[in-house]
Coordinates of C-alpha atoms in Angstrom, one line a residue:
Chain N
X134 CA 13.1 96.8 3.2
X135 CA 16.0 95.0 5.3
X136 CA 15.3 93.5 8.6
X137 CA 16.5 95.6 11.5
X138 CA 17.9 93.8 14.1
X139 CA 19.6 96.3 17.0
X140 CA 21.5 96.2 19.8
X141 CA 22.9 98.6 23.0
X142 CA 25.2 98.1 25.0
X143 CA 25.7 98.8 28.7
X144 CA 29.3 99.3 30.4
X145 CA 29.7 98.7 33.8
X146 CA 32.4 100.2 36.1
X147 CA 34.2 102.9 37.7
X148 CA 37.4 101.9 36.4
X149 CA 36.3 103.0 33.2
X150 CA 34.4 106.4 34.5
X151 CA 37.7 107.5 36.2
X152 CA 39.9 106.5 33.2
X153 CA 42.0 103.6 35.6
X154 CA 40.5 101.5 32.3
X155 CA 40.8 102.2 28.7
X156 CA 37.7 100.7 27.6
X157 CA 38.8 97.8 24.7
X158 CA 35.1 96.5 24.3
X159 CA 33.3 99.1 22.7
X160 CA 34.8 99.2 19.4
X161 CA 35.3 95.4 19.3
X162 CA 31.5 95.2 19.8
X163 CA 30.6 97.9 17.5
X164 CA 32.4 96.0 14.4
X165 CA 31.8 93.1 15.8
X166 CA 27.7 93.1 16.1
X167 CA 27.9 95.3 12.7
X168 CA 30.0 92.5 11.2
X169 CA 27.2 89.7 11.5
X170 CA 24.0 91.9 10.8
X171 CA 23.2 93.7 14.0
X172 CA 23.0 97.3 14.3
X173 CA 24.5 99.0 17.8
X174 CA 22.5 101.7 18.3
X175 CA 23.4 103.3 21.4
X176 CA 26.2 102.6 24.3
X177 CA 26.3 103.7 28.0
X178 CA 28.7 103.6 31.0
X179 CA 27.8 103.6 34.1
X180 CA 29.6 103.2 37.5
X181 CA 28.9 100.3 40.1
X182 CA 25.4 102.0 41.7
X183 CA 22.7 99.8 41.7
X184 CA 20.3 102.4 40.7
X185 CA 21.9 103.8 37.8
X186 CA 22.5 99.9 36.8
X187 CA 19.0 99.1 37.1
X188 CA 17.7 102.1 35.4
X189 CA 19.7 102.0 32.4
X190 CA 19.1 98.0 31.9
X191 CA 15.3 98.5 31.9
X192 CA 15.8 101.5 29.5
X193 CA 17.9 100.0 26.9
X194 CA 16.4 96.2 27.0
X195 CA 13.1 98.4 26.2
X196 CA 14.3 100.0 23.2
X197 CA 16.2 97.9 21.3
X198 CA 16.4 94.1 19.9
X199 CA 19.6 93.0 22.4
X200 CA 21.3 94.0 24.9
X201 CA 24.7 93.3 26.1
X202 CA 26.3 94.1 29.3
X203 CA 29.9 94.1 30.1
X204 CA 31.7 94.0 33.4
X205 CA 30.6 93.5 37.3
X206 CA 30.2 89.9 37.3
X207 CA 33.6 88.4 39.4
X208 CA 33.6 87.6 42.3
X209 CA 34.1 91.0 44.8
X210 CA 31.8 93.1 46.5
X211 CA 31.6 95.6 43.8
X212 CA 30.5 93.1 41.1
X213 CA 27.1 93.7 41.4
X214 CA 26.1 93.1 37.8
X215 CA 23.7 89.9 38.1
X216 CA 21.8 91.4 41.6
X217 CA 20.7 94.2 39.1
X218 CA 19.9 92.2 36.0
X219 CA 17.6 90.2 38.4
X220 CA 16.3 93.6 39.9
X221 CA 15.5 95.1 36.6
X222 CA 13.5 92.1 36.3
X223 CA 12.0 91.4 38.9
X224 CA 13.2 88.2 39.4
X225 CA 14.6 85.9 42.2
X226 CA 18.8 85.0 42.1
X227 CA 20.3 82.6 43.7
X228 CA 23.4 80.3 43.3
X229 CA 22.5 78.3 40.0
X230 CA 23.7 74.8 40.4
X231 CA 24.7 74.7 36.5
X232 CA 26.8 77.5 37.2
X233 CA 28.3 75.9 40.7
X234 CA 29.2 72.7 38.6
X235 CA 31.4 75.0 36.1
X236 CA 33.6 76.4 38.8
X237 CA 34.1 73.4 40.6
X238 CA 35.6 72.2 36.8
X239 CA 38.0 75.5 37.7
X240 CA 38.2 75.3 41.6
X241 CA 39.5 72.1 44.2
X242 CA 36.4 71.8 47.2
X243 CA 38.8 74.0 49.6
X244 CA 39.1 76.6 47.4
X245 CA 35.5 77.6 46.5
X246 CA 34.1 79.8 48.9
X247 CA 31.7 82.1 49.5
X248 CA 33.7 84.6 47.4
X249 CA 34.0 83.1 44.5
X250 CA 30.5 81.1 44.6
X251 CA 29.1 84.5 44.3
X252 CA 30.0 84.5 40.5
X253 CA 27.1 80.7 40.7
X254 CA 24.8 84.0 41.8
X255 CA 22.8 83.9 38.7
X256 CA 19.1 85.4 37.8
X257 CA 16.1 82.9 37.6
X258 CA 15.1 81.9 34.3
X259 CA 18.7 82.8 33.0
X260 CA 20.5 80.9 30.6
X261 CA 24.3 80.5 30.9
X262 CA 27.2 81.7 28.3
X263 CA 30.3 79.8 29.0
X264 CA 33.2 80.9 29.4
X265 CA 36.2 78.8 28.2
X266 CA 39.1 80.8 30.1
X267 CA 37.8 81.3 33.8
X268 CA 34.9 78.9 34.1
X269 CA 32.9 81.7 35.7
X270 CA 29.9 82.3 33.0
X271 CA 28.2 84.8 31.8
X272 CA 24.1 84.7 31.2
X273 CA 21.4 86.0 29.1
X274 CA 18.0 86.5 30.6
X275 CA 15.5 87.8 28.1
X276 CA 17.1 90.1 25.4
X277 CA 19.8 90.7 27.9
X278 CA 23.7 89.4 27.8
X279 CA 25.4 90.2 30.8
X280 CA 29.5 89.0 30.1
X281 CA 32.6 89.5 31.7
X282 CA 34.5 93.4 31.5
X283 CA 38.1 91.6 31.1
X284 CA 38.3 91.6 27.0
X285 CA 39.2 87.9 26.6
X286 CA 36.7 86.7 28.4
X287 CA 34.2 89.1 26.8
X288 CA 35.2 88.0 23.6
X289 CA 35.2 84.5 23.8
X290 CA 31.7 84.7 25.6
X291 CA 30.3 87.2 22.5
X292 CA 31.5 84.2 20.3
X293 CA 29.3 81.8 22.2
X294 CA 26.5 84.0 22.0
X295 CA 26.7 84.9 18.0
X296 CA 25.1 82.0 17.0
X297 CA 22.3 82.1 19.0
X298 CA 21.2 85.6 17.7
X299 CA 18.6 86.9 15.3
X300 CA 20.1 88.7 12.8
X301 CA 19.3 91.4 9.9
X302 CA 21.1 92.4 7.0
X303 CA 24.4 92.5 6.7
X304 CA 24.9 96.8 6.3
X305 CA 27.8 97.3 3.1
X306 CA 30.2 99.6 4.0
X307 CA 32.1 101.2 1.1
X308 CA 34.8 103.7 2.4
X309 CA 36.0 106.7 -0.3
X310 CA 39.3 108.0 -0.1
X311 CA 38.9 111.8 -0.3
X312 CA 42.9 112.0 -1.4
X313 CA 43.9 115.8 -1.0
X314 CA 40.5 116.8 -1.0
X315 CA 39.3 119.3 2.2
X316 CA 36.3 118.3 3.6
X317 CA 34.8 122.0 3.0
X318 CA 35.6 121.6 -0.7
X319 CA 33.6 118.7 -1.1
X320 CA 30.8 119.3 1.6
X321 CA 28.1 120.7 -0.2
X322 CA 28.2 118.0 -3.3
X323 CA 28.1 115.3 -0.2
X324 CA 25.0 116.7 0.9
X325 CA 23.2 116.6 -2.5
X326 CA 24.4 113.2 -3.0
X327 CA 23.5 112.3 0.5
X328 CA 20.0 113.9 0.3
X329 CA 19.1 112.3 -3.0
X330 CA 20.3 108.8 -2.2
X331 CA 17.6 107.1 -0.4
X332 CA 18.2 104.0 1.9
X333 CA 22.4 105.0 2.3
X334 CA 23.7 106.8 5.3
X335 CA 26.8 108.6 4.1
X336 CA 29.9 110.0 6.4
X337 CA 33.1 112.1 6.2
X338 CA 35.4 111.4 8.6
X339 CA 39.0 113.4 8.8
X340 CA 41.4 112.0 11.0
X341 CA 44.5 113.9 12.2
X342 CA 48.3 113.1 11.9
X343 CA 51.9 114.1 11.4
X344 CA 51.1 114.4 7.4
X345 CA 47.8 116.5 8.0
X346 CA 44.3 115.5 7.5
X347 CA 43.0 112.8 5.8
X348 CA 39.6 112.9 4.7
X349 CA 37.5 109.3 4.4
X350 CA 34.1 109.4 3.2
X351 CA 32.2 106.2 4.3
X352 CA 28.5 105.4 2.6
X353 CA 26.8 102.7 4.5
X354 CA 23.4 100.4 3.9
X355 CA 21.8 97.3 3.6
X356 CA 20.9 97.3 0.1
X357 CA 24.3 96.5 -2.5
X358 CA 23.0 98.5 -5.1
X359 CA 22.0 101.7 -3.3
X360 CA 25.3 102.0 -1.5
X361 CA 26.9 100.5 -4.8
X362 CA 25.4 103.9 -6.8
X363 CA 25.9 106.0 -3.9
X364 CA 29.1 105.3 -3.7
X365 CA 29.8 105.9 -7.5
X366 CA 28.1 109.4 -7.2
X367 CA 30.5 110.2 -4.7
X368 CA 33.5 108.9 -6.6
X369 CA 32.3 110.8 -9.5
X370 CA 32.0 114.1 -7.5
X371 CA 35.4 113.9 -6.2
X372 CA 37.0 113.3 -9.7
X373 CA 34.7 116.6 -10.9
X374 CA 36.1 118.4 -8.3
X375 CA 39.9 117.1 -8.6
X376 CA 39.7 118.0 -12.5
X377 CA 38.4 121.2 -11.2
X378 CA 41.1 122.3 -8.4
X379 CA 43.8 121.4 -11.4
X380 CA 46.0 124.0 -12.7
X381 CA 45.2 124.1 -16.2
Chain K
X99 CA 32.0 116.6 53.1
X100 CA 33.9 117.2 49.8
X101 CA 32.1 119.1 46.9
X102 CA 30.8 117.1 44.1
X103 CA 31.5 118.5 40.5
X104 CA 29.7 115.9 38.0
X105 CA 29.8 115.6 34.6
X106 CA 29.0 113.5 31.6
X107 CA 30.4 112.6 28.1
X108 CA 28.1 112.2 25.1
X109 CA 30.1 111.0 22.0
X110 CA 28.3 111.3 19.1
X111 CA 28.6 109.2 15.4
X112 CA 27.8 106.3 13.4
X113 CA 31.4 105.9 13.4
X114 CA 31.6 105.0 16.5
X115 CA 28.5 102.8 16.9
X116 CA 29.3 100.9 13.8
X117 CA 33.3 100.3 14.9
X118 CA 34.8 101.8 11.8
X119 CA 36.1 104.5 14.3
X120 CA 37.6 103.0 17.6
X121 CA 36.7 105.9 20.2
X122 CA 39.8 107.4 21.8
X123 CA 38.2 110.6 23.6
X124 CA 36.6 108.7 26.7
X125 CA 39.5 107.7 28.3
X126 CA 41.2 110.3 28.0
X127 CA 38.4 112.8 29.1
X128 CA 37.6 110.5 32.0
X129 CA 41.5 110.3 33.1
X130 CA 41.3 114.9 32.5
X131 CA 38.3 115.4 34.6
X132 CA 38.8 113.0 37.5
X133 CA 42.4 114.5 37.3
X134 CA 41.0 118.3 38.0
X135 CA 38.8 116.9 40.4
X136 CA 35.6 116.3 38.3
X137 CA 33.4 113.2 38.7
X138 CA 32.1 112.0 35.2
X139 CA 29.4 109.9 36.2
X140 CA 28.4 108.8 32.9
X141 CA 28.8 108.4 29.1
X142 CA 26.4 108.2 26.3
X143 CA 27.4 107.5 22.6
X144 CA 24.9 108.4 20.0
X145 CA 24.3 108.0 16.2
X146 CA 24.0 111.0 13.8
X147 CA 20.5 111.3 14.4
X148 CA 19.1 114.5 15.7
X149 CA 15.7 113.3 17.9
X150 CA 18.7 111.1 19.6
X151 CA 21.2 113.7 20.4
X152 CA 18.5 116.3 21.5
X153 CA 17.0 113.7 23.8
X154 CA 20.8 112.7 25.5
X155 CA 21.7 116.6 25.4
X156 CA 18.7 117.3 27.6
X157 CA 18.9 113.8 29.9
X158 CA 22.4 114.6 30.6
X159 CA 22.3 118.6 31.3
X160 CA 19.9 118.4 33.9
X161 CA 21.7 115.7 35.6
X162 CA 25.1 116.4 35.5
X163 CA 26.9 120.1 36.8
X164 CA 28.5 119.7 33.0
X165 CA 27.9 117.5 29.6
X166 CA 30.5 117.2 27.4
X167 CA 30.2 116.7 23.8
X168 CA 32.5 114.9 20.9
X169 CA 31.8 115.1 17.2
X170 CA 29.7 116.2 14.8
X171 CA 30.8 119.9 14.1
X172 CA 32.4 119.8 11.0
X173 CA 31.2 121.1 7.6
X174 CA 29.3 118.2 6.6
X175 CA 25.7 117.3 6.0
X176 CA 26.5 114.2 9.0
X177 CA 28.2 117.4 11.4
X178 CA 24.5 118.3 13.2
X179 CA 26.0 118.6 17.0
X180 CA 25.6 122.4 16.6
X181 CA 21.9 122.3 15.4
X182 CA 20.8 119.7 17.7
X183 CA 22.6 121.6 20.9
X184 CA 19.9 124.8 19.9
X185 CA 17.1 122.5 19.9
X186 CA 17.7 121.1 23.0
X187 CA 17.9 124.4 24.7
X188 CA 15.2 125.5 22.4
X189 CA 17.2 128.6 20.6
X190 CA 18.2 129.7 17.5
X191 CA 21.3 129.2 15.9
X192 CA 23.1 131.5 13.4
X193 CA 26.3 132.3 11.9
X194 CA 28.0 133.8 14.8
X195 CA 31.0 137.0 13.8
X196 CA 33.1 135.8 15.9
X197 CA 33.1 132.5 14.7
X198 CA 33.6 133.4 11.1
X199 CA 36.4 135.8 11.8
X200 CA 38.1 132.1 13.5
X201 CA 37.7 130.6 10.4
X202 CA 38.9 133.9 8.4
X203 CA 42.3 133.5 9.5
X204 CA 42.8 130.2 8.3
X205 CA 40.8 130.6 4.8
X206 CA 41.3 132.7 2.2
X207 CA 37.8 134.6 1.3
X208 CA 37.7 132.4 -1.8
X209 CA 37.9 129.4 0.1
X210 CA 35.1 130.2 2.7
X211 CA 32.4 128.8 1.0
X212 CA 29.0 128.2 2.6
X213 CA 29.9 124.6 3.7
X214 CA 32.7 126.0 5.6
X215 CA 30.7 128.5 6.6
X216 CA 28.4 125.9 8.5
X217 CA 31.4 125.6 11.1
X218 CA 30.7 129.2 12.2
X219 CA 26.6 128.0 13.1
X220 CA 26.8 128.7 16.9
X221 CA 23.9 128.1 19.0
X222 CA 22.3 131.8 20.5
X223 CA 24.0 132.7 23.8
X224 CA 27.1 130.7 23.1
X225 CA 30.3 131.4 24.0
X226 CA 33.3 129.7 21.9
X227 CA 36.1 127.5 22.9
X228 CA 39.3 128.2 21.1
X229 CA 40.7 125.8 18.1
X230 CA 44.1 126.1 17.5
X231 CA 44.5 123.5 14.9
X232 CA 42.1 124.0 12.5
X233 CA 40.2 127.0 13.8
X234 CA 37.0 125.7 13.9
X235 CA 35.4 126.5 17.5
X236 CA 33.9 124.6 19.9
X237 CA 31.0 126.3 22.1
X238 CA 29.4 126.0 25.4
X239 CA 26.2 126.9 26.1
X240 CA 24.6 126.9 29.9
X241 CA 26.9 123.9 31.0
X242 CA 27.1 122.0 27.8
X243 CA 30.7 122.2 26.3
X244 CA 30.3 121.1 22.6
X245 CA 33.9 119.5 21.2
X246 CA 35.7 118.3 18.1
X247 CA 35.3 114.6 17.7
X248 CA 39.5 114.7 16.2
X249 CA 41.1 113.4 19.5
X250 CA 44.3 116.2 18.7
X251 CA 41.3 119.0 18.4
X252 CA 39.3 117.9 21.3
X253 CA 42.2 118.0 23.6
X254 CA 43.0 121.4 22.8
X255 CA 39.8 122.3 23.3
X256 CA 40.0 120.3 26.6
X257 CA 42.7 122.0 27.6
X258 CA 41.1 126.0 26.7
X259 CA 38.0 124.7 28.7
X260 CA 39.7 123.2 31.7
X261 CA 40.5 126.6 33.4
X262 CA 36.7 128.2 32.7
X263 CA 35.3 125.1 35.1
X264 CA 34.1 124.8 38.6
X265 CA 36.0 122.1 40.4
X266 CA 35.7 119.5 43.5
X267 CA 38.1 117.9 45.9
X268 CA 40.4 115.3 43.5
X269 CA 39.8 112.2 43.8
X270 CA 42.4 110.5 45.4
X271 CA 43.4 107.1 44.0
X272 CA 45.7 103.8 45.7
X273 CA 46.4 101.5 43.7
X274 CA 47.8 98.0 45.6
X275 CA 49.1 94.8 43.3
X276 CA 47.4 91.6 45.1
X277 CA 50.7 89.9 43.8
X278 CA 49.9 86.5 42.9
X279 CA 46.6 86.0 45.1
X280 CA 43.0 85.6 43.3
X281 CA 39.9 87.7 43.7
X282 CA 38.6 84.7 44.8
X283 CA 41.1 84.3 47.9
X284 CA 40.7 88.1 49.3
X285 CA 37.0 88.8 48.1
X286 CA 35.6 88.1 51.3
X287 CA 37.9 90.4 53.7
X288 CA 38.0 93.0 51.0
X289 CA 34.3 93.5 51.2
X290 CA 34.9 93.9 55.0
X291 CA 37.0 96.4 54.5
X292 CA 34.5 98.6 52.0
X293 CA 31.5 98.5 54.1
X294 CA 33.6 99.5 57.4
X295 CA 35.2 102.7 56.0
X296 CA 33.1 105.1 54.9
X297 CA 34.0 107.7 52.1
X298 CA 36.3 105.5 50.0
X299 CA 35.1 103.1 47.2
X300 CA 37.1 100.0 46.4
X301 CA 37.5 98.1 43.6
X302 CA 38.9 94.9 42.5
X303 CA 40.3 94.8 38.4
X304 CA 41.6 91.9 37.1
X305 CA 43.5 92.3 33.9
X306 CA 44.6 89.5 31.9
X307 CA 47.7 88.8 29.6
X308 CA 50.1 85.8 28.3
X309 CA 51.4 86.0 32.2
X310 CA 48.1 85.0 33.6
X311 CA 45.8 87.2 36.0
X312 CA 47.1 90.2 37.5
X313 CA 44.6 91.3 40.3
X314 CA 44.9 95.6 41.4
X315 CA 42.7 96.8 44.5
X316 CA 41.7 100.6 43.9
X317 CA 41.3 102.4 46.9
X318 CA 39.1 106.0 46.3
X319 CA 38.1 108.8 47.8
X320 CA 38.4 112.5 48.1
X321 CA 39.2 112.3 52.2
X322 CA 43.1 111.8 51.8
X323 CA 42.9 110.2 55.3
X324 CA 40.0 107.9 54.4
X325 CA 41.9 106.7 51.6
X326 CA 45.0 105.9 53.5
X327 CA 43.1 103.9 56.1
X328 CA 41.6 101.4 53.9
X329 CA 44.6 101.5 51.7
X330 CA 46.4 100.4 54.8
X331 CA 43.8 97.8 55.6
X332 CA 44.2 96.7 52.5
X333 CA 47.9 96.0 52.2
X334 CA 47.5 94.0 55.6
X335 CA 45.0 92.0 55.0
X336 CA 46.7 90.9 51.7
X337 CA 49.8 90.6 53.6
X338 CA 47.8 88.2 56.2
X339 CA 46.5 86.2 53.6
X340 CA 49.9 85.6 51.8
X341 CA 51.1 84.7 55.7
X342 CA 48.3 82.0 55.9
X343 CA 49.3 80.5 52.2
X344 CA 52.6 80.3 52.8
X345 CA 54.1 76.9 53.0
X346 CA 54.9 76.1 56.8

C-alpha cells in the first residue's frame, strides 16, 4: 500500500468571503500538492477573527500530514495571521531578528517602521520561507506553512517549501473522454466498474458550454496498474455502449 | 444594530481537491450573497466521501442561518450529496414524484433509466429548487440548499433560491486606491482609523501585476453612515500622507 501523505489548507480573509477576491490559490495548490505526491484533503476559508483562525488551525494541523495557510501576514492591522498561528500553539511571537534582517535587504532605516516590522512578528520555534519578491517571509512552525495571500508571492514561497516536504506516491490520473456519451447512459456500468476496481477512485465530471455537455471520466490512484486496468474497463464500456447506441 | 443573515458554502469533490477542476462557484456565490445582504462566513471543500460531507453538513447547519452546497448530484456512483444530506438530518431518502416528473420532460420514458433515476433521490421533507437547464433539481432541506456543482446550473438554481431567503442589511462596501503609497507607509494611521469607528471593518489588499503593487483600502459595514466616516478618514489620512511625501 502507497504512502499517504496529506495536506489542508486554510484561507484567510474577508476579501475572499465577500467575493472583493477571486481566490487564485486553491486550485494552484490542489494540482500543485497533487503534482508532487501529497494529497489535499480538505480546504477552508475563514474571515480575519482570531477565534475562527485559531480554531480551524488547531483542527486541520490535527488531522492531516501539512498544513498550509494563505493570506493575513502584511503588514496592516487586519493581518493577523502569525498572532494566531502562535496562539494555536501556545507559543510566544515576537519580532524575529532573521526576519528583521530580510526587510532591512527590502527597506532604507527610515522607512522601516513599526508597520511594516510587524511582518518580523514571527512565532517562536518558527522557521522562515523566503520570499524572493517582497522580502517579507513566510514561516512554518510544526506541520504548519503560513504564506502570503497575493499569488506570486504564494507561489514562489510553496516553491521554497516543496523540497523540504515528505511526500507519498505520486496518484496517476488517467482522464476518459466520454465523446457523445450522457452521463446517465453510461452511469450504471461506471459503478460496476467503480465498485469492482479496488485501490482506484473513479469520477465523471460534465462541464457545460456553448456546444452542450461534455462528459470526462477521470480514474485516479497510486498504483499504475490498477488505474492502468481501470481505466481500460472504462474504455471498453464506453466502446460497448457506443457500438450499442449505433443505428444498425 | 443591523440583522445578521449568515451562511456558508460547502463545495464538494475530488475534483476540486485534487485541481483537475479549478472551483468557480465561491466567488461567485460569495459576490450573490453579500450582494442580497447575506454574510457567508465560511467555506468548506470536501472530497467524495460520505462520513466527510455528513460531518461538514451538520458543523455548518447549526452554525450558519443557511449552508449551501455544490456538487455531487448527478447520476453517478461519485454524485452522493443527496444521500449524505439525509444522513445528516437523519431521514430517509426516496425517489421523490415530483422530482421524476422534472426529469420526465426532458427524457423520453426509454431513456429514464435507473441511473437517471438516481437524480430524482430527494431527501424526506425536501422541497426542490428548479433546473432549467438540465432539469435535474436541487433541494433544500431545513436551511441546507443543496446545488449543482456546473457553475451555469448552480447559478440558475442561485437565482430560483435567492427570492425564498431571509435577508440582512447589505453590506455596504468603499473601496479607496492608496495610489502609489505602501501598506507599509499608511499601516499605522489605518489601524487608527479601525479601532476608533466602530461598525465598519477595514481592509488593506494588495494586488500585484507587471506594474508593481497596487494597494485598495476596503471600508465595510452595514451602517451607511459608519461607512462614510471612515471612508472619509480614510481618503484624508492618505491624502496627508501623500502631503508629507511630497517633495518641498
Amino acid at each position: 500500500m502507497a504512502v499517504s501523505v496529506t495536506a489542508a489548507l486554510l484561507v484567510i480573509g474577508d476579501e475572499i468571503l465577500t467575493g472583493r477576491t477571486k481566490d487564485k490559490n486553491i486550485g494552484y495548490i490542489a494540482e500543485y500538492l497533487t503534482g508532487i505526491g501529497i494529497d489535499l484533503r480538505e480546504v477552508r476559508v475563514v474571515p480575519d477573527v482570531e477565534e475562527e483562525i485559531v480554531a480551524a488551525v488547531n483542527a486541520l494541523r490535527q488531522r492531516y500530514t501539512y498544513l498550509f495557510t494563505t493570506g493575513g501576514i502584511g503588514p496592516t492591522h487586519d493581518d493577523i495571521t502569525a498572532d494566531c498561528i502562535a496562539k494555536a500553539f501556545g507559543v510566544g511571537i515576537d519580532h524575529d531578528p532573521r526576519a528583521v534582517a530580510m526587510l532591512q535587504e527590502r527597506y532604507q532605516p527610515g522607512e522601516l517602521n513599526e508597520a511594516r516590522l510587524r511582518m518580523a512578528r514571527i512565532p517562536h520555534g518558527a522557521d522562515l520561507v523566503d520570499n524572493p519578491i517582497s522580502k517579507a517571509p513566510g514561516f512554518r512552525l510544526g506541520n504548519v506553512f503560513v504564506m502570503a495571500g497575493v499569488p506570486s508571492i504564494m507561489q514562489a514561497m510553496l516553491d521554497n517549501i516543496a523540497p523540504t516536504l515528505e511526500t507519498g506516491a505520486r496518484m496517476i490520473i488517467e482522464t476518459i473522454e466520454a465523446e457523445g456519451l450522457a452521463e446517465g447512459i453510461y452511469a450504471e456500468g461506471l459503478s460496476q466498474i467503480a465498485s469492482s476496481h479496488d485501490g482506484v477512485s473513479i469520477g465523471s465530471y460534465p462541464s457545460f458550454s456553448t456546444n452542450g455537455f461534455r462528459n470526462q471520466i477521470v480514474v485516479r490512484g497510486k498504483d499504475p496498474e490498477a488505474v492502468a486496468n481501470a481505466a481500460q474497463a472504462v474504455r471498453a464500456m464506453l466502446l460497448r455502449l457506443k457500438a450499442d447506441l449505433a443505428p444498425l
